Tab-separated table of C-alpha atoms in Angstrom:
chain	number	residue	atom	x	y	z
A	1	MET	CA	-30.075	195.280	15.761
A	2	LEU	CA	-30.320	196.180	12.073
A	3	PHE	CA	-33.019	198.749	12.901
A	4	LEU	CA	-30.777	200.386	15.513
A	5	HIS	CA	-27.788	200.397	13.155
A	6	LEU	CA	-29.747	202.057	10.366
A	7	THR	CA	-31.180	204.554	12.830
A	8	ALA	CA	-27.658	205.496	13.863
A	9	CYS	CA	-26.705	205.878	10.221
A	10	LEU	CA	-29.570	208.297	9.715
A	11	LEU	CA	-28.560	210.421	12.653
A	12	LEU	CA	-24.897	210.588	11.600
A	13	ALA	CA	-25.441	211.247	7.898
A	14	SER	CA	-24.557	214.937	7.952
A	15	SER	CA	-22.530	214.734	4.720
A	16	SER	CA	-25.345	213.216	2.658
A	17	VAL	CA	-28.601	214.556	1.250
A	18	LEU	CA	-30.013	213.987	4.708
A	19	ALA	CA	-28.312	217.210	5.688
A	20	GLN	CA	-30.890	219.214	3.755
A	21	PRO	CA	-32.978	221.535	6.025
A	22	GLN	CA	-36.050	219.270	6.050
A	23	TYR	CA	-34.069	216.577	7.904
A	24	PHE	CA	-32.695	218.665	10.753
A	25	GLY	CA	-33.791	217.391	14.142
A	26	MET	CA	-33.895	213.717	13.200
A	27	ASP	CA	-33.001	212.909	16.782
A	28	THR	CA	-36.552	213.951	17.655
A	29	TRP	CA	-38.176	211.672	15.061
A	30	SER	CA	-40.819	209.287	16.336
A	31	PRO	CA	-40.435	205.514	15.781
A	32	GLN	CA	-43.121	205.787	13.087
A	33	GLN	CA	-41.167	208.478	11.211
A	34	ILE	CA	-37.972	206.440	11.411
A	35	ALA	CA	-39.770	203.320	10.180
A	36	ALA	CA	-41.271	205.226	7.252
A	37	TYR	CA	-37.883	206.631	6.295
A	38	LEU	CA	-36.197	203.239	6.583
A	39	ASP	CA	-38.823	201.832	4.233
A	40	GLN	CA	-37.920	204.516	1.697
A	41	TYR	CA	-34.233	203.794	2.295
A	42	ARG	CA	-34.721	200.119	1.479
A	43	GLN	CA	-36.262	201.219	-1.821
A	44	GLY	CA	-33.243	203.434	-2.428
A	45	MET	CA	-35.330	206.512	-3.316
A	46	LEU	CA	-36.924	209.409	-1.505
A	47	ALA	CA	-39.870	211.331	-2.996
A	48	THR	CA	-40.166	214.996	-2.078
A	49	PRO	CA	-41.655	218.089	-3.754
A	50	GLU	CA	-39.174	220.056	-5.858
A	51	GLU	CA	-39.857	223.469	-7.400
A	52	ASP	CA	-40.548	223.659	-11.143
A	53	VAL	CA	-38.329	226.675	-11.781
A	54	ASN	CA	-39.624	227.114	-15.349
A	55	PHE	CA	-43.237	227.510	-14.202
A	56	SER	CA	-44.130	231.201	-14.015
A	57	THR	CA	-47.259	233.297	-13.587
A	58	ASP	CA	-45.405	236.599	-14.045
A	59	HIS	CA	-47.092	237.223	-17.421
A	60	LEU	CA	-50.533	237.246	-15.784
A	61	GLY	CA	-49.964	240.536	-13.958
A	62	LEU	CA	-51.306	239.222	-10.666
A	63	GLY	CA	-51.747	241.297	-7.558
A	64	THR	CA	-51.498	239.744	-4.108
A	65	VAL	CA	-52.490	236.098	-4.598
A	66	SER	CA	-54.832	234.961	-1.854
A	67	ALA	CA	-56.017	231.509	-3.009
A	68	VAL	CA	-55.560	228.653	-5.481
A	69	ASP	CA	-57.399	225.436	-6.329
A	70	VAL	CA	-57.831	222.991	-9.213
A	71	ASP	CA	-60.945	221.659	-10.927
A	72	SER	CA	-61.681	218.057	-11.939
A	73	ASN	CA	-59.752	218.578	-15.168
A	74	GLY	CA	-56.709	219.763	-13.242
A	75	ASP	CA	-56.979	223.360	-14.484
A	76	LEU	CA	-55.704	225.894	-11.976
A	77	PHE	CA	-57.849	228.713	-10.536
A	78	ILE	CA	-56.136	231.743	-8.992
A	79	PHE	CA	-57.855	234.350	-6.798
A	80	HIS	CA	-55.948	237.634	-6.503
A	81	ARG	CA	-56.544	241.228	-5.426
A	82	ALA	CA	-55.096	243.020	-8.468
A	83	ASP	CA	-54.278	246.563	-7.285
A	84	ARG	CA	-56.404	246.427	-4.113
A	85	PRO	CA	-54.224	246.593	-0.994
A	86	TRP	CA	-55.274	245.323	2.409
A	87	ASP	CA	-54.101	248.071	4.705
A	88	TYR	CA	-55.618	247.783	8.150
A	89	GLY	CA	-55.666	251.542	8.526
A	90	ASN	CA	-57.088	252.479	5.116
A	91	THR	CA	-58.969	249.421	3.833
A	92	PHE	CA	-61.153	248.896	6.907
A	93	GLY	CA	-62.515	251.527	9.230
A	94	ALA	CA	-64.249	251.174	12.567
A	95	ASN	CA	-66.042	247.906	13.377
A	96	ASN	CA	-64.486	246.057	10.389
A	97	VAL	CA	-66.475	248.059	7.818
A	98	LEU	CA	-64.766	248.854	4.520
A	99	THR	CA	-63.788	252.453	3.996
A	100	LYS	CA	-65.707	254.382	1.337
A	101	GLU	CA	-62.746	254.212	-1.045
A	102	ALA	CA	-62.381	250.431	-0.643
A	103	GLN	CA	-66.106	249.921	-1.273
A	104	THR	CA	-65.364	250.613	-4.939
A	105	PRO	CA	-64.933	247.114	-6.436
A	106	VAL	CA	-61.677	246.007	-8.022
A	107	ALA	CA	-61.715	247.057	-11.684
A	108	SER	CA	-59.689	244.049	-12.933
A	109	ASP	CA	-60.577	240.364	-13.247
A	110	THR	CA	-59.701	238.740	-9.940
A	111	ILE	CA	-60.427	235.075	-10.790
A	112	VAL	CA	-58.016	233.608	-13.322
A	113	LYS	CA	-58.121	230.105	-14.807
A	114	VAL	CA	-54.860	228.848	-16.313
A	115	ASN	CA	-53.275	225.747	-17.789
A	116	PRO	CA	-51.653	223.881	-14.874
A	117	ASP	CA	-48.508	223.015	-16.839
A	118	ASP	CA	-47.447	226.365	-18.272
A	119	ALA	CA	-49.805	228.910	-16.621
A	120	ARG	CA	-51.241	229.819	-20.018
A	121	LEU	CA	-54.397	231.902	-19.536
A	122	ILE	CA	-57.648	230.057	-20.259
A	123	THR	CA	-60.208	232.550	-18.980
A	124	SER	CA	-60.774	235.170	-16.289
A	125	PHE	CA	-63.641	237.095	-14.707
A	126	GLY	CA	-64.650	239.033	-11.605
A	127	LYS	CA	-63.944	242.638	-12.560
A	128	ASN	CA	-66.108	245.282	-10.862
A	129	PHE	CA	-67.511	242.729	-8.404
A	130	PHE	CA	-65.055	241.826	-5.620
A	131	ASN	CA	-63.607	244.159	-3.007
A	132	VAL	CA	-61.067	242.160	-0.970
A	133	PRO	CA	-60.715	238.580	-2.327
A	134	HIS	CA	-59.660	235.887	0.109
A	135	GLY	CA	-60.629	232.199	-0.166
A	136	LEU	CA	-61.386	229.988	-3.176
A	137	LYS	CA	-62.406	226.326	-3.520
A	138	VAL	CA	-63.632	224.178	-6.410
A	139	ASP	CA	-66.117	221.467	-5.406
A	140	SER	CA	-66.611	217.997	-6.918
A	141	ASN	CA	-69.128	219.410	-9.425
A	142	ASP	CA	-66.690	222.153	-10.468
A	143	ASN	CA	-68.708	224.882	-8.778
A	144	LEU	CA	-66.452	227.715	-7.674
A	145	TRP	CA	-66.765	228.980	-4.083
A	146	VAL	CA	-65.119	232.218	-2.967
A	147	THR	CA	-65.052	234.480	0.068
A	148	ASP	CA	-64.650	238.255	0.093
A	149	VAL	CA	-63.510	239.620	3.450
A	150	GLY	CA	-64.364	243.183	2.414
A	151	ARG	CA	-67.936	242.373	1.461
A	152	HIS	CA	-68.260	239.879	4.368
A	153	GLN	CA	-69.835	237.408	1.941
A	154	VAL	CA	-69.546	233.892	0.497
A	155	PHE	CA	-70.417	233.135	-3.144
A	156	ARG	CA	-70.965	230.023	-5.258
A	157	PHE	CA	-70.427	230.281	-9.014
A	158	PRO	CA	-71.699	227.370	-11.145
A	159	GLU	CA	-69.222	225.883	-13.596
A	160	ASN	CA	-68.492	228.285	-16.500
A	161	SER	CA	-70.698	230.985	-14.944
A	162	THR	CA	-69.624	234.499	-13.956
A	163	THR	CA	-72.763	235.098	-11.899
A	164	PRO	CA	-73.205	233.519	-8.441
A	165	ASP	CA	-76.236	231.327	-7.829
A	166	LEU	CA	-75.792	231.390	-4.040
A	167	THR	CA	-74.789	234.320	-1.846
A	168	LEU	CA	-74.443	234.246	1.926
A	169	GLY	CA	-73.927	237.270	4.140
A	170	GLU	CA	-74.916	240.914	3.694
A	171	LYS	CA	-72.755	243.172	1.558
A	172	PHE	CA	-70.519	245.480	3.636
A	173	ARG	CA	-72.362	244.492	6.849
A	174	PRO	CA	-70.163	242.527	9.275
A	175	GLY	CA	-71.909	240.599	12.023
A	176	SER	CA	-71.823	237.536	14.243
A	177	ASP	CA	-75.400	236.278	14.003
A	178	ASP	CA	-76.750	233.455	11.829
A	179	SER	CA	-77.080	235.584	8.698
A	180	HIS	CA	-73.869	237.635	8.793
A	181	PHE	CA	-70.137	236.998	8.597
A	182	CYS	CA	-67.180	239.095	9.608
A	183	LYS	CA	-64.331	238.639	7.118
A	184	PRO	CA	-65.019	234.971	6.199
A	185	THR	CA	-61.837	233.235	5.107
A	186	ASP	CA	-62.530	229.888	3.395
A	187	VAL	CA	-65.025	227.201	2.328
A	188	ALA	CA	-64.937	223.391	2.246
A	189	VAL	CA	-67.591	221.487	0.272
A	190	ALA	CA	-68.686	217.851	0.580
A	191	SER	CA	-69.811	215.666	-2.330
A	192	THR	CA	-73.299	215.790	-0.779
A	193	GLY	CA	-73.404	219.557	-1.315
A	194	GLU	CA	-73.136	220.357	2.383
A	195	PHE	CA	-70.466	222.934	3.051
A	196	PHE	CA	-68.464	224.629	5.781
A	197	VAL	CA	-67.356	228.247	6.170
A	198	SER	CA	-64.525	229.531	8.372
A	199	ASP	CA	-65.450	232.921	9.807
A	200	GLY	CA	-62.737	234.226	10.175
A	201	TYR	CA	-60.881	237.361	11.184
A	202	CYS	CA	-63.506	238.562	13.659
A	203	ASN	CA	-65.768	235.720	14.745
A	204	SER	CA	-63.434	232.726	15.318
A	205	ARG	CA	-65.980	230.124	14.286
A	206	VAL	CA	-66.769	227.392	11.752
A	207	LEU	CA	-70.303	227.069	10.334
A	208	LYS	CA	-71.915	224.106	8.587
A	209	TYR	CA	-74.654	224.536	5.949
A	210	SER	CA	-77.005	222.315	3.991
A	211	LYS	CA	-76.565	222.175	0.219
A	212	GLU	CA	-79.351	224.759	-0.029
A	213	GLY	CA	-77.424	227.173	2.183
A	214	LYS	CA	-79.380	226.647	5.404
A	215	LEU	CA	-77.327	226.898	8.591
A	216	ILE	CA	-77.087	223.548	10.383
A	217	THR	CA	-74.642	224.186	13.224
A	218	GLN	CA	-71.593	226.205	14.219
A	219	TRP	CA	-68.738	225.993	16.721
A	220	GLY	CA	-65.691	227.909	17.933
A	221	THR	CA	-65.012	230.682	20.421
A	222	PRO	CA	-62.336	233.413	20.581
A	223	SER	CA	-59.106	232.484	22.378
A	224	ASN	CA	-58.756	235.895	24.049
A	225	GLY	CA	-55.415	234.965	25.537
A	226	GLY	CA	-56.884	232.364	27.869
A	227	ARG	CA	-56.267	228.642	28.172
A	228	LEU	CA	-56.594	226.973	24.792
A	229	THR	CA	-59.248	224.323	24.288
A	230	PRO	CA	-60.085	222.359	21.116
A	231	PHE	CA	-62.724	225.010	20.405
A	232	SER	CA	-60.611	228.123	21.038
A	233	LEU	CA	-59.900	229.639	17.621
A	234	ASN	CA	-57.877	232.688	16.682
A	235	ILE	CA	-58.363	233.439	12.969
A	236	PRO	CA	-59.586	230.145	11.493
A	237	HIS	CA	-57.901	230.830	8.163
A	238	SER	CA	-58.293	227.735	5.983
A	239	LEU	CA	-60.481	224.629	5.772
A	240	THR	CA	-60.066	221.210	4.222
A	241	LEU	CA	-62.513	218.301	4.155
A	242	ILE	CA	-61.378	214.685	4.532
A	243	GLU	CA	-64.651	213.138	3.549
A	244	LYS	CA	-63.579	209.479	3.708
A	245	PHE	CA	-62.976	209.940	7.440
A	246	ASP	CA	-65.812	212.424	8.012
A	247	LEU	CA	-63.396	215.157	9.085
A	248	VAL	CA	-63.321	218.896	8.511
A	249	CYS	CA	-60.001	220.422	9.519
A	250	VAL	CA	-59.213	224.058	10.205
A	251	ALA	CA	-55.964	226.033	10.163
A	252	ASP	CA	-56.131	227.872	13.488
A	253	ARG	CA	-53.657	230.481	12.270
A	254	GLU	CA	-52.754	232.647	15.245
A	255	ASN	CA	-52.811	229.674	17.625
A	256	GLN	CA	-50.232	228.012	15.343
A	257	ARG	CA	-52.035	224.706	14.979
A	258	SER	CA	-54.565	222.738	12.928
A	259	LEU	CA	-57.547	220.941	14.439
A	260	CYS	CA	-60.013	218.421	12.980
A	261	TYR	CA	-63.682	218.050	13.864
A	262	ASN	CA	-66.278	215.487	12.901
A	263	ALA	CA	-68.096	216.698	9.788
A	264	GLY	CA	-71.394	214.914	10.516
A	265	LEU	CA	-71.980	213.877	6.903
A	266	PRO	CA	-74.728	211.343	6.051
A	267	ASN	CA	-72.264	208.532	5.342
A	268	GLY	CA	-69.845	209.596	8.044
A	269	ASN	CA	-68.822	208.093	11.348
A	270	GLY	CA	-72.054	208.951	13.125
A	271	TYR	CA	-70.578	211.640	15.345
A	272	LYS	CA	-72.169	215.058	15.649
A	273	ALA	CA	-70.832	217.766	13.370
A	274	GLY	CA	-68.428	220.018	15.222
A	275	SER	CA	-67.374	217.515	17.871
A	276	PHE	CA	-63.606	217.538	18.289
A	277	ASN	CA	-61.760	214.622	16.698
A	278	ARG	CA	-57.996	215.210	16.665
A	279	THR	CA	-55.090	217.624	16.464
A	280	LEU	CA	-53.625	217.499	12.981
A	281	ILE	CA	-50.745	219.974	13.393
A	282	PRO	CA	-49.511	220.432	16.968
A	283	GLN	CA	-49.264	223.977	18.280
A	284	GLY	CA	-46.027	225.684	17.283
A	285	ASP	CA	-44.860	222.848	15.024
A	286	ILE	CA	-44.407	225.041	11.937
A	287	GLY	CA	-45.360	228.504	13.156
A	288	LYS	CA	-48.599	230.156	12.075
A	289	VAL	CA	-50.604	227.741	9.919
A	290	PHE	CA	-51.977	229.727	7.001
A	291	ALA	CA	-53.406	226.966	4.801
A	292	ILE	CA	-54.169	223.248	4.839
A	293	TYR	CA	-55.186	221.016	1.927
A	294	TYR	CA	-56.087	217.314	1.870
A	295	ASN	CA	-54.188	215.478	-0.863
A	296	SER	CA	-56.536	212.559	-1.450
A	297	ALA	CA	-54.093	210.896	-3.860
A	298	ASP	CA	-51.792	209.842	-1.020
A	299	ASN	CA	-53.958	210.463	2.038
A	300	THR	CA	-51.859	213.302	3.437
A	301	VAL	CA	-52.399	216.949	4.313
A	302	ILE	CA	-50.121	219.694	3.030
A	303	ALA	CA	-49.836	222.909	5.007
A	304	SER	CA	-48.219	226.326	4.623
A	305	SER	CA	-46.726	228.387	7.408
A	306	ASP	CA	-45.010	231.676	8.094
A	307	GLY	CA	-41.807	229.875	9.078
A	308	GLN	CA	-39.748	230.471	12.193
A	309	VAL	CA	-36.097	230.675	11.100
A	310	GLN	CA	-33.957	232.206	8.376
A	311	TYR	CA	-34.486	230.432	5.036
A	312	PRO	CA	-37.343	228.331	6.416
A	313	ALA	CA	-39.418	225.698	4.689
A	314	ARG	CA	-42.702	227.288	3.668
A	315	ALA	CA	-44.717	224.054	3.441
A	316	ALA	CA	-44.978	220.740	5.245
A	317	THR	CA	-46.666	217.373	4.764
A	318	TYR	CA	-48.520	215.532	7.529
A	319	ASN	CA	-50.124	212.140	7.802
A	320	LEU	CA	-53.554	211.932	9.376
A	321	ALA	CA	-52.059	210.874	12.701
A	322	GLY	CA	-50.597	214.357	13.023
A	323	GLU	CA	-47.003	213.375	12.236
A	324	GLN	CA	-44.921	215.543	9.934
A	325	THR	CA	-43.482	213.433	7.114
A	326	ASP	CA	-41.788	216.131	5.029
A	327	GLU	CA	-40.861	219.799	5.100
A	328	TRP	CA	-40.324	221.591	1.784
A	329	ALA	CA	-40.560	224.786	-0.305
A	330	ASN	CA	-37.557	226.250	1.461
A	331	ILE	CA	-36.722	229.896	0.950
A	332	THR	CA	-33.542	229.911	-1.137
A	333	PRO	CA	-31.273	232.698	-2.343
A	334	ARG	CA	-33.061	232.441	-5.701
A	335	SER	CA	-36.567	232.830	-4.245
A	336	ALA	CA	-35.352	235.583	-1.906
A	337	GLN	CA	-34.548	237.694	-4.964
A	338	TYR	CA	-38.304	238.183	-5.379
A	339	GLY	CA	-38.569	239.760	-1.940
A	340	SER	CA	-40.475	238.709	1.158
A	341	SER	CA	-42.537	235.547	0.818
A	342	LEU	CA	-45.746	234.293	2.424
A	343	ILE	CA	-47.558	231.183	1.207
A	344	HIS	CA	-51.161	232.191	1.851
A	345	ASP	CA	-52.801	229.137	0.261
A	346	LEU	CA	-51.894	225.902	-1.509
A	347	CYS	CA	-53.471	222.948	-3.297
A	348	ALA	CA	-52.628	219.663	-5.039
A	349	SER	CA	-53.349	218.376	-8.533
A	350	PRO	CA	-55.938	215.574	-8.805
A	351	ASP	CA	-53.206	212.947	-9.171
A	352	GLY	CA	-51.290	214.346	-6.200
A	353	ARG	CA	-48.043	214.861	-8.146
A	354	HIS	CA	-48.084	218.647	-8.372
A	355	PHE	CA	-48.570	221.333	-5.736
A	356	TYR	CA	-49.476	224.976	-6.336
A	357	LEU	CA	-48.495	227.577	-3.747
A	358	ALA	CA	-50.042	231.060	-3.653
A	359	ASP	CA	-47.327	233.496	-2.618
A	360	LEU	CA	-49.219	236.501	-1.319
A	361	LEU	CA	-46.270	238.875	-1.056
A	362	GLN	CA	-44.399	237.868	-4.198
A	363	GLN	CA	-47.663	238.046	-6.182
A	364	ARG	CA	-47.158	234.766	-7.994
A	365	VAL	CA	-48.011	231.082	-7.922
A	366	LEU	CA	-45.269	228.475	-7.491
A	367	ARG	CA	-45.468	224.896	-8.736
A	368	TYR	CA	-43.795	221.948	-7.005
A	369	THR	CA	-43.667	218.382	-8.323
A	370	MET	CA	-43.086	215.153	-6.418
A	371	THR	CA	-39.619	214.045	-7.449
A	372	GLU	CA	-37.739	210.879	-6.581
A	373	ARG	CA	-34.061	211.146	-5.799
A	374	PRO	CA	-31.524	208.566	-4.621
A	375	ILE	CA	-30.696	208.343	-0.952
A	376	TYR	CA	-27.000	208.266	-0.192
A	377	LEU	CA	-25.644	207.217	3.163
A	378	PRO	CA	-21.972	207.377	4.172
A	379	ARG	CA	-19.860	204.272	4.344
A	380	PHE	CA	-18.977	202.987	7.798
A	381	LYS	CA	-16.010	200.735	8.488
């Protein structure tokens, strides 16, 4: 009876903080979501990410920001395109080949390392090397992995090095065979050194490699407007690895969902790499899923989307059962002053308290911090 009474209170609390946008549609909550919220209610506090309005990357002079990640020290890496546009008519010509003009590398540093608290510049590099930056990940050994959709290549940079020690793909040569990519989007790296590449804008596949860079397996087929299966992909845009459960998850962007596959790691669950495991974000739940990131500190996945309504939330939190537990980073009148917004990538600090969102269109990085606030419910006579 108490459970039902509190549930009714939740659904009627339109005058309280529950009326914030992330709580609309509570009548559709699952029993698990209601139970989780009631547990927070009993504690009298609700933790949710709130924007750090004093955090700013404006002084860095960033171009379109395509990716972010943190190293083991918590320092923040930013991958941006400086003054290089991605115009489908002028940047790429026929057959996904860069135009002659775009084959000139970006003249500015495109990889920036900053202090995670105040965005103070620590170091930068990458000038006269990259053409169209896209994905960036830092592995457990602080190697830096990046993808360049213009070069159709994947690179690994050792810690504190500005020269890659591993390069996959052929410069300016798109392809779909075992030695070529076509606009690869992201990388996920296991502690064993094995890694995964999402490929990408043309090929609709995920590839797994040994730590030496030898192809092990691959999966995924184009959707082509047909019936969706767990292997139908339409722009696999972002990857995250949940190593403790032997899962590699992909943001299937244009299909508006996120799917997880068995990673097939040596200490994993014994299933073959690439076999389907679960749906993490159901189709259409938050619109196009641009990025996913496993927050190991609290065993959740954060995701960014294109949003579906006016003033939408730009990020959401999911548990590993595929249930949304929070919706946040709403577009506000303040953020709208910066123009159109698209969260292209996101990541979490090592302790899971801070989140960094790469806003592609506003050309800046936002920081959100987990903040506890009291829960107020109305009085009932």
